[in-house]
Coordinates of C-alpha atoms in Angstrom, one line a residue:
M5 CA 0.0 0.0 0.0
A6 CA 1.4 3.4 -1.0
V7 CA 2.2 6.1 1.6
E8 CA -0.8 8.4 2.1
P9 CA 0.0 11.7 0.3
V10 CA -1.6 13.7 3.1
L11 CA 0.7 12.0 5.6
T12 CA 3.8 13.0 3.7
F13 CA 2.9 16.7 3.3
A14 CA 1.5 16.9 6.8
T15 CA 4.8 15.6 8.2
E16 CA 6.7 18.1 6.0
G17 CA 4.5 20.9 7.3
I18 CA 5.3 19.9 10.9
L19 CA 9.0 19.9 10.2
T20 CA 8.8 23.3 8.7
K21 CA 7.0 24.6 11.7
L22 CA 9.6 23.1 14.0
T23 CA 12.5 24.5 12.1
S24 CA 10.9 28.0 12.5
L25 CA 10.3 27.5 16.3
V26 CA 13.8 26.2 17.2
S27 CA 15.3 29.5 16.0
H28 CA 13.0 31.4 18.4
E29 CA 14.4 33.3 21.4
I30 CA 13.1 30.6 23.7
S31 CA 16.3 28.6 22.9
L32 CA 18.3 31.3 24.6
A33 CA 15.9 32.0 27.4
W34 CA 15.9 28.4 28.6
G35 CA 19.4 27.3 27.9
F36 CA 18.4 24.9 25.2
K37 CA 20.4 26.4 22.4
A38 CA 22.7 23.4 21.9
E39 CA 19.9 20.8 22.2
L40 CA 17.6 22.7 19.9
G41 CA 20.4 23.4 17.4
K42 CA 21.0 19.7 17.1
L43 CA 17.3 19.1 16.7
N44 CA 17.1 21.7 14.1
E45 CA 20.0 20.1 12.2
S46 CA 18.4 16.7 12.4
L47 CA 15.0 17.9 11.2
S48 CA 16.5 19.8 8.3
I49 CA 18.4 16.7 7.1
L50 CA 15.3 14.5 7.4
Q51 CA 13.2 17.1 5.7
D52 CA 15.4 16.7 2.6
F53 CA 14.5 12.9 2.7
L54 CA 10.8 13.7 2.5
G55 CA 10.9 14.6 -1.2
G56 CA 12.5 11.3 -2.0
A57 CA 10.0 9.5 0.2
A58 CA 7.1 11.1 -1.7
E59 CA 8.5 9.9 -5.0
K60 CA 9.4 6.4 -3.7
A61 CA 5.9 6.1 -2.2
Q62 CA 4.6 5.9 -5.8
D63 CA 6.2 2.5 -6.0
G64 CA 4.4 1.4 -2.8
G65 CA 6.1 -0.7 -0.2
K66 CA 5.7 -1.0 3.6
P67 CA 9.2 0.2 4.5
V68 CA 8.7 3.7 3.1
E69 CA 5.2 3.9 4.6
G70 CA 6.5 2.9 8.0
W71 CA 9.4 5.3 7.8
V72 CA 7.1 8.3 7.1
K73 CA 4.8 7.3 9.9
K74 CA 7.6 7.0 12.4
L75 CA 8.8 10.5 11.3
K76 CA 5.4 11.9 11.8
D77 CA 5.2 10.5 15.3
I78 CA 8.6 11.9 16.2
A79 CA 7.7 15.3 14.6
D80 CA 4.5 15.4 16.6
E81 CA 6.4 14.7 19.8
A82 CA 8.9 17.5 18.9
D83 CA 6.0 19.8 18.2
D84 CA 4.5 19.1 21.6
V85 CA 7.8 19.7 23.4
L86 CA 8.4 23.1 21.7
E87 CA 4.8 24.2 22.4
E88 CA 5.4 23.4 26.1
I89 CA 8.6 25.3 26.1
N90 CA 7.0 28.2 24.3
Y91 CA 4.0 28.2 26.6
E92 CA 6.2 28.2 29.7
F93 CA 8.4 31.0 28.3
L94 CA 5.3 33.2 27.6
R95 CA 3.8 32.4 31.0
R96 CA 6.9 33.5 32.9
R97 CA 7.2 36.6 30.7
V98 CA 3.6 37.6 31.8
E99 CA 4.5 37.0 35.4
L100 CA 7.6 39.3 35.1
H101 CA 5.5 41.9 33.3
N102 CA 3.2 41.8 36.4
H103 CA 6.2 43.0 38.5
M104 CA 6.6 39.8 40.4
G105 CA 10.1 39.5 42.0
K106 CA 12.6 37.2 40.3
K107 CA 13.0 35.2 43.5
V108 CA 9.3 34.7 43.8
L109 CA 9.2 33.7 40.2
N110 CA 11.9 31.1 40.7
F111 CA 10.8 29.5 44.0
L112 CA 7.1 30.0 44.2
S113 CA 6.2 29.3 40.6
A114 CA 3.9 26.4 39.8
S115 CA 6.8 24.8 37.9
N116 CA 10.4 24.6 39.1
P117 CA 12.6 26.0 36.3
I118 CA 15.5 23.7 37.0
L119 CA 13.3 20.6 36.9
F120 CA 11.6 22.0 33.8
R121 CA 14.9 22.5 32.0
Q122 CA 16.0 19.0 32.9
K123 CA 12.7 17.4 31.8
M124 CA 12.6 19.3 28.5
G125 CA 16.3 18.8 27.8
H126 CA 15.9 15.0 28.3
R127 CA 12.9 14.9 25.9
I128 CA 14.7 16.9 23.3
R129 CA 17.8 14.6 23.4
K130 CA 15.5 11.6 23.2
I131 CA 13.9 13.0 20.1
S132 CA 17.2 13.8 18.5
A133 CA 18.4 10.2 19.1
S134 CA 15.2 8.9 17.5
L135 CA 15.8 11.2 14.5
A136 CA 19.4 9.9 14.2
D137 CA 18.1 6.3 14.1
L138 CA 15.5 7.3 11.4
K139 CA 18.3 8.9 9.3
S140 CA 20.1 5.6 9.3
E141 CA 17.0 3.7 8.4
A142 CA 16.3 6.1 5.5
S143 CA 19.6 5.2 3.9
Y144 CA 18.9 1.5 4.5
I145 CA 15.6 1.5 2.7
G146 CA 17.0 3.5 -0.2
L147 CA 15.7 7.0 0.4
I148 CA 17.7 9.8 -1.2
A149 CA 17.9 13.3 0.4
K150 CA 16.7 16.0 -2.0
K151 CA 17.7 19.5 -1.0
K152 CA 15.3 22.3 -1.7
D153 CA 16.5 25.6 -3.2
A154 CA 18.1 27.8 -0.5
T155 CA 15.9 30.7 -1.6
P156 CA 12.4 29.4 -2.5
Q157 CA 10.8 30.9 -5.5
R158 CA 8.6 33.9 -4.6
I159 CA 5.0 33.5 -5.5
R160 CA 4.1 35.8 -8.4
E161 CA 2.1 38.8 -7.3
D162 CA 1.2 40.1 -10.8
R163 CA -1.6 37.6 -11.4
E164 CA -5.2 38.5 -10.7
T165 CA -6.7 37.0 -7.5
N166 CA -10.0 35.3 -8.2
A167 CA -11.5 31.9 -8.7
F168 CA -12.3 32.4 -12.3
I169 CA -10.2 31.8 -15.4
S170 CA -9.6 35.0 -17.4
K171 CA -11.3 35.5 -20.8
D172 CA -8.1 35.2 -22.7
E173 CA -7.6 31.6 -21.4
I174 CA -11.1 30.2 -21.5
I175 CA -12.1 31.0 -25.1
I176 CA -9.2 29.1 -26.6
G177 CA -10.7 26.6 -29.0
R178 CA -14.3 27.6 -28.1
K179 CA -14.9 30.9 -29.8
D180 CA -17.3 29.5 -32.4
V181 CA -19.2 27.6 -29.7
V182 CA -19.5 30.7 -27.5
S183 CA -20.7 32.7 -30.4
D184 CA -23.4 30.1 -31.3
I185 CA -24.6 29.9 -27.7
V186 CA -24.9 33.7 -27.4
T187 CA -26.8 33.8 -30.6
T188 CA -29.2 31.2 -29.5
L189 CA -29.8 32.8 -26.1
T190 CA -30.4 36.2 -27.6
N191 CA -32.3 35.1 -30.7
S192 CA -35.8 36.7 -30.7
N193 CA -37.2 33.8 -32.6
M194 CA -36.5 31.5 -29.7
N195 CA -37.9 33.8 -27.1
Q196 CA -41.5 33.0 -27.1
E197 CA -41.4 31.0 -23.9
N198 CA -41.0 32.8 -20.5
L199 CA -38.1 30.5 -19.6
S200 CA -35.9 28.3 -21.8
V201 CA -33.1 26.0 -20.7
M202 CA -29.8 25.1 -22.5
A203 CA -27.7 22.2 -21.1
I204 CA -23.9 22.1 -21.5
A205 CA -23.0 18.5 -20.9
G206 CA -19.8 16.5 -21.1
M207 CA -17.1 14.5 -19.3
P208 CA -15.0 16.0 -16.5
G209 CA -12.3 18.4 -17.7
L210 CA -14.0 19.2 -21.0
G211 CA -14.5 22.9 -20.0
K212 CA -18.2 23.1 -19.4
T213 CA -18.0 25.6 -16.6
T214 CA -15.4 27.7 -18.3
L215 CA -17.5 27.7 -21.4
A216 CA -20.5 28.9 -19.4
K217 CA -18.3 31.6 -17.8
S218 CA -17.2 32.8 -21.2
V219 CA -20.8 33.1 -22.4
Y220 CA -21.8 34.8 -19.1
N221 CA -19.1 37.5 -19.6
E222 CA -20.0 38.3 -23.2
G223 CA -21.1 41.8 -23.8
A224 CA -24.2 40.8 -25.8
I225 CA -25.5 38.9 -22.8
D226 CA -25.2 42.1 -20.7
V227 CA -27.1 44.1 -23.3
Y228 CA -29.9 41.6 -23.9
F229 CA -30.6 40.5 -20.3
N230 CA -31.6 42.9 -17.5
K231 CA -30.2 40.6 -14.8
K232 CA -27.8 37.7 -14.7
L233 CA -27.0 35.3 -11.9
W234 CA -24.6 32.5 -11.3
V235 CA -25.4 29.7 -8.8
C236 CA -23.2 26.7 -8.2
V237 CA -25.5 23.8 -7.4
S238 CA -23.2 20.7 -7.1
N239 CA -24.3 17.5 -5.4
T240 CA -27.2 18.8 -3.3
F241 CA -30.1 20.1 -5.4
N242 CA -32.2 22.1 -2.9
V243 CA -34.8 24.4 -4.4
N244 CA -34.9 26.8 -1.5
S245 CA -31.1 27.0 -1.5
I246 CA -31.1 27.9 -5.2
L247 CA -33.8 30.6 -4.6
T248 CA -31.9 31.9 -1.6
A249 CA -28.7 32.2 -3.6
M250 CA -30.5 34.0 -6.4
L251 CA -32.0 36.5 -3.9
E252 CA -28.7 37.2 -2.3
L253 CA -27.1 37.9 -5.6
L254 CA -29.8 40.2 -6.7
S255 CA -30.4 42.2 -3.5
G256 CA -28.0 41.1 -0.8
K257 CA -31.0 40.6 1.5
V258 CA -30.7 38.2 4.4
A259 CA -31.9 34.8 3.5
T260 CA -35.2 33.5 4.7
T261 CA -36.3 29.9 5.1
S262 CA -39.8 30.5 3.9
Q263 CA -40.2 29.6 0.2
Q264 CA -43.2 32.0 -0.1
A265 CA -41.1 34.9 1.2
L266 CA -38.3 34.0 -1.1
L267 CA -40.6 34.0 -4.1
T268 CA -42.1 37.4 -3.0
N269 CA -38.7 39.0 -2.8
L270 CA -37.5 37.5 -6.0
R271 CA -40.7 38.6 -7.8
E272 CA -39.9 42.2 -6.6
E273 CA -36.4 41.9 -8.2
L274 CA -37.3 40.1 -11.4
S275 CA -40.9 41.0 -12.3
G276 CA -41.0 42.3 -15.9
K277 CA -37.3 41.7 -16.4
R278 CA -35.4 39.3 -18.6
Y279 CA -32.8 37.3 -16.7
F280 CA -30.0 34.9 -17.4
L281 CA -29.4 32.2 -14.8
V282 CA -26.5 29.7 -14.8
L283 CA -26.9 26.6 -12.7
D284 CA -23.4 25.2 -12.6
D285 CA -22.4 21.6 -11.8
V286 CA -25.9 20.1 -11.5
W287 CA -26.0 16.4 -10.5
N288 CA -29.7 15.9 -9.7
E289 CA -31.4 13.3 -11.9
E290 CA -34.8 13.5 -10.1
S291 CA -37.4 15.1 -12.4
E292 CA -39.6 16.0 -9.4
K293 CA -37.0 18.4 -8.0
W294 CA -36.4 20.0 -11.3
E295 CA -40.1 20.5 -11.8
R296 CA -40.4 22.1 -8.4
L297 CA -37.7 24.6 -9.3
K298 CA -39.3 25.4 -12.7
S299 CA -42.6 25.9 -11.0
C300 CA -41.1 28.4 -8.6
L301 CA -39.3 30.3 -11.3
S302 CA -42.5 30.4 -13.4
K303 CA -44.1 32.5 -10.6
L304 CA -41.6 35.3 -10.8
N305 CA -43.5 37.2 -13.5
S306 CA -40.2 37.7 -15.4
A307 CA -40.2 38.9 -19.0
P308 CA -40.4 36.5 -21.9
G309 CA -36.9 35.5 -23.1
S310 CA -35.3 34.6 -19.8
K311 CA -32.8 31.8 -20.1
I312 CA -31.1 29.2 -18.0
I313 CA -27.9 27.4 -18.7
V314 CA -27.3 24.1 -16.8
T315 CA -23.8 22.6 -16.8
T316 CA -23.6 18.9 -15.9
R317 CA -21.6 15.7 -16.4
S318 CA -24.9 13.8 -16.7
G319 CA -26.7 13.1 -19.9
I320 CA -29.8 12.3 -17.9
V321 CA -29.7 15.8 -16.3
A322 CA -29.2 17.4 -19.7
S323 CA -32.2 15.6 -21.3
L324 CA -34.3 16.3 -18.2
T325 CA -33.8 20.1 -18.3
E326 CA -33.1 21.3 -21.8
T327 CA -35.5 23.0 -24.1
L328 CA -33.0 24.5 -26.4
P329 CA -30.5 22.8 -28.7
R330 CA -27.5 21.4 -26.9
P331 CA -24.1 22.8 -27.9
K332 CA -21.5 20.3 -29.0
L333 CA -18.2 20.4 -27.2
D334 CA -15.5 18.7 -29.2
L335 CA -12.2 17.7 -27.7
L336 CA -9.5 20.4 -28.3
S337 CA -6.7 19.8 -30.8
T338 CA -3.2 19.3 -29.7
D339 CA -2.3 22.8 -30.9
E340 CA -5.1 24.3 -28.8
C341 CA -4.0 22.3 -25.7
W342 CA -0.5 23.6 -26.3
S343 CA -1.7 27.2 -26.5
I344 CA -3.5 26.8 -23.1
L345 CA -0.6 25.0 -21.5
K346 CA 2.0 27.5 -22.8
H347 CA -0.1 30.5 -21.6
A348 CA -0.5 29.0 -18.1
A349 CA 3.2 28.1 -17.9
C350 CA 4.1 31.6 -19.1
S351 CA 6.6 29.8 -21.4
D352 CA 8.8 31.7 -23.8
G353 CA 11.3 28.9 -23.6
S354 CA 13.7 27.2 -26.1
S355 CA 12.7 25.1 -29.0
D356 CA 13.5 22.0 -26.8
I357 CA 11.0 23.2 -24.3
E358 CA 8.4 23.8 -27.0
R359 CA 9.0 20.3 -28.5
I360 CA 8.6 18.7 -25.1
G361 CA 5.6 20.9 -24.3
R362 CA 3.8 19.8 -27.4
E363 CA 4.4 16.2 -26.5
I364 CA 2.9 16.9 -23.1
A365 CA -0.1 18.6 -24.8
K366 CA -0.8 15.4 -26.7
N367 CA -1.3 13.7 -23.3
C368 CA -4.0 16.2 -22.5
E369 CA -6.4 14.2 -24.6
G370 CA -8.2 17.3 -25.8
L371 CA -9.2 18.3 -22.3
P372 CA -8.7 22.0 -21.4
L373 CA -8.6 21.3 -17.7
M374 CA -5.6 19.0 -18.2
A375 CA -3.8 21.7 -20.2
Q376 CA -4.5 24.4 -17.6
V377 CA -3.3 22.3 -14.7
L378 CA -0.2 21.0 -16.5
G379 CA 0.6 24.6 -17.5
G380 CA 0.4 25.5 -13.8
I381 CA 2.7 22.7 -12.9
L382 CA 5.3 23.7 -15.5
H383 CA 5.1 27.4 -14.6
S384 CA 7.9 27.0 -12.1
K385 CA 10.0 24.6 -14.3
K386 CA 12.4 26.4 -16.6
T387 CA 14.7 23.7 -18.0
P388 CA 14.0 21.0 -20.7
A389 CA 15.0 18.3 -18.1
E390 CA 12.3 19.5 -15.7
W391 CA 9.7 19.5 -18.5
S392 CA 10.8 16.0 -19.5
E393 CA 10.2 14.8 -16.0
V394 CA 6.5 15.7 -16.4
K395 CA 6.4 14.3 -19.9
D396 CA 7.8 11.0 -18.7
N397 CA 5.7 10.7 -15.6
R398 CA 4.0 7.3 -15.1
I399 CA 0.5 8.9 -14.8
W400 CA 0.2 8.7 -18.6
D401 CA 0.3 4.9 -18.3
L402 CA -3.0 4.8 -16.4
P403 CA -5.7 3.1 -18.4
K404 CA -8.7 5.4 -17.7
T405 CA -8.9 9.1 -18.7
E406 CA -10.6 10.1 -15.4
D407 CA -7.8 8.4 -13.5
R408 CA -5.2 10.4 -15.5
I409 CA -7.1 13.6 -14.8
M410 CA -7.1 13.0 -11.1
S411 CA -3.4 12.1 -11.2
V412 CA -2.6 15.4 -13.0
L413 CA -4.5 17.3 -10.3
K414 CA -2.6 15.3 -7.6
L415 CA 0.7 16.2 -9.4
S416 CA -0.3 19.9 -9.3
F417 CA -0.8 19.6 -5.6
D418 CA 2.5 17.8 -5.1
N419 CA 4.3 20.5 -7.0
L420 CA 3.2 23.3 -4.6
E421 CA 6.3 25.3 -3.6
S422 CA 6.1 24.7 0.2
P423 CA 4.6 22.3 2.7
A424 CA 2.8 25.2 4.3
L425 CA 0.8 25.7 1.1
K426 CA -0.1 22.0 1.0
Q427 CA -1.4 22.2 4.5
C428 CA -3.3 25.4 3.8
F429 CA -5.2 24.0 0.8
S430 CA -5.8 20.6 2.3
Y431 CA -7.4 22.4 5.2
C432 CA -10.0 23.6 2.7
S433 CA -11.3 20.0 2.6
A434 CA -12.9 20.7 6.0
F435 CA -15.4 22.9 4.2
M436 CA -18.4 21.7 2.2
K437 CA -17.9 21.6 -1.5
D438 CA -18.5 25.0 -3.2
D439 CA -18.7 26.8 0.2
E440 CA -17.8 30.5 -0.2
M441 CA -14.9 31.5 1.9
E442 CA -13.8 35.0 2.7
R443 CA -10.1 35.4 1.9
D444 CA -9.2 37.2 5.2
D445 CA -11.2 34.7 7.3
L446 CA -9.5 31.8 5.7
I447 CA -6.0 33.3 6.2
Q448 CA -6.9 33.9 9.9
L449 CA -7.9 30.2 10.2
W450 CA -4.6 29.1 8.6
M451 CA -2.7 31.3 11.1
A452 CA -4.6 29.9 14.0
E453 CA -3.7 26.4 12.9
G454 CA 0.0 27.3 12.8
F455 CA 0.3 26.7 9.0
L456 CA 1.6 30.3 8.5
R457 CA 4.5 31.5 10.6
P458 CA 5.7 34.9 11.5
P459 CA 6.8 37.3 10.2
E460 CA 4.2 38.7 7.7
M461 CA 1.9 35.8 8.2
E462 CA -1.1 37.5 6.6
D463 CA 1.0 38.7 3.7
I464 CA 2.2 35.2 3.1
G465 CA -1.4 33.9 3.2
T466 CA -2.5 36.5 0.7
L467 CA 0.3 35.7 -1.6
S468 CA -0.6 32.0 -1.3
L469 CA -4.1 32.7 -2.6
Q470 CA -2.8 35.0 -5.4
G471 CA -0.1 32.8 -6.6
N472 CA -2.0 29.6 -6.5
A473 CA -5.2 31.0 -8.1
S474 CA -2.9 31.8 -11.0
R475 CA -1.7 28.2 -11.0
Y476 CA -5.3 26.9 -11.0
L477 CA -5.2 25.8 -7.4
W478 CA -8.9 26.6 -7.1
I479 CA -9.6 24.2 -9.9
L480 CA -7.5 21.7 -8.0
Y481 CA -9.4 22.3 -4.8
H482 CA -12.9 22.0 -6.5
H483 CA -11.9 18.8 -8.3
C484 CA -9.8 17.1 -5.6
V485 CA -11.2 18.2 -2.2
E486 CA -13.5 15.2 -2.1
G487 CA -10.5 13.0 -2.6
L488 CA -8.6 14.7 0.2
R489 CA -11.6 14.4 2.5
G490 CA -11.7 10.7 1.8
G491 CA -8.0 10.5 2.7

């Protein structure tokens, strides 16, 4: 059984945290400088082995799995020790700040400082000995230390921060389809009904949502429709939840649980108006639920010509909902995939890099998601050798397309610049799928968990969101969070 990926990056994150803590002033305040210095050195060496462990884990094998689990247990123990030292240091600092005499502090304190130093020193030395044993074991099972760059690459700050892909990217290979959809939606000959529905259906990674986004942002849509709304539905198809989301988008009003109140408020917003509604990622195949939603929408007194787009993987959902011709989404050509990949990678590289990149683009199988994510992976790789590593990865040997898609997404996660980022984004799996998260609130939660360390913790968190949105990390989150949650 292969080593759990989450275990590997969680261990790496703990080691990064410990490396930061051991350089703190507490090492001087408590006379642990020598012990903590040795611990820091041991941790740094073993951290270099983690990259090799992550790669070797792909081959499976109990020895590597056991080694990583031992390392995590030792790292957890070290984390506990340093937290105890830090707590005691801060507690005594508060007592001093309250003007208690030094003699009182030393002799009447709840903990004897001499005994405390002895106890902590013994625990630190024991941890260091365990790490030394683990280093020997790493060599025995064939793990190779891989040093990280001394100066980690700074996350790019010049990329826009949002969860949506820019227009320049999403229309590659889909311009004619976008034009046809917009024409259909705004065609007066097709606007006799009060509400018409178009389904965009297809396999995962085909670009259904990005196609809908491109249509949504077209100027002709803004001109033709009085209001437009985007609601992500996903697994749970709840009529009241959809109506609530619509109302909040239109007016910002506080949601109510009463369907009648929702319809009354929506009627005030949409009566006599032509609206365009996108229901993204619909999974519900129960006709009764869809009919209930249609019944509610028919009571809004909206103007004729209002339209709905439904994006879905399910042909059943598409057949159940559509009243307009379904657009045909062909697989992209290799050249189109290369254009997406090259743009995402920001590559102006050599002819060797382009040759390798085009070979990688063939492996995208015409799926824009694959091209986008692979481009994000290659963004930080600047040499032909690094691009060849991606081209020659064993994920391309997997038999099923969906397995290859998930493996590419996993590869994107593995290529994050730091273990802290891996922990930050895996933390998102604690939220329900498609939950909206305020950026500042999320950063505060990361800080509270200890994933971001001083100084400039909030700045680091913001840069994490900026940089990884540009590398399609939000795509990775939406597609892989269920896998992370399942462990």
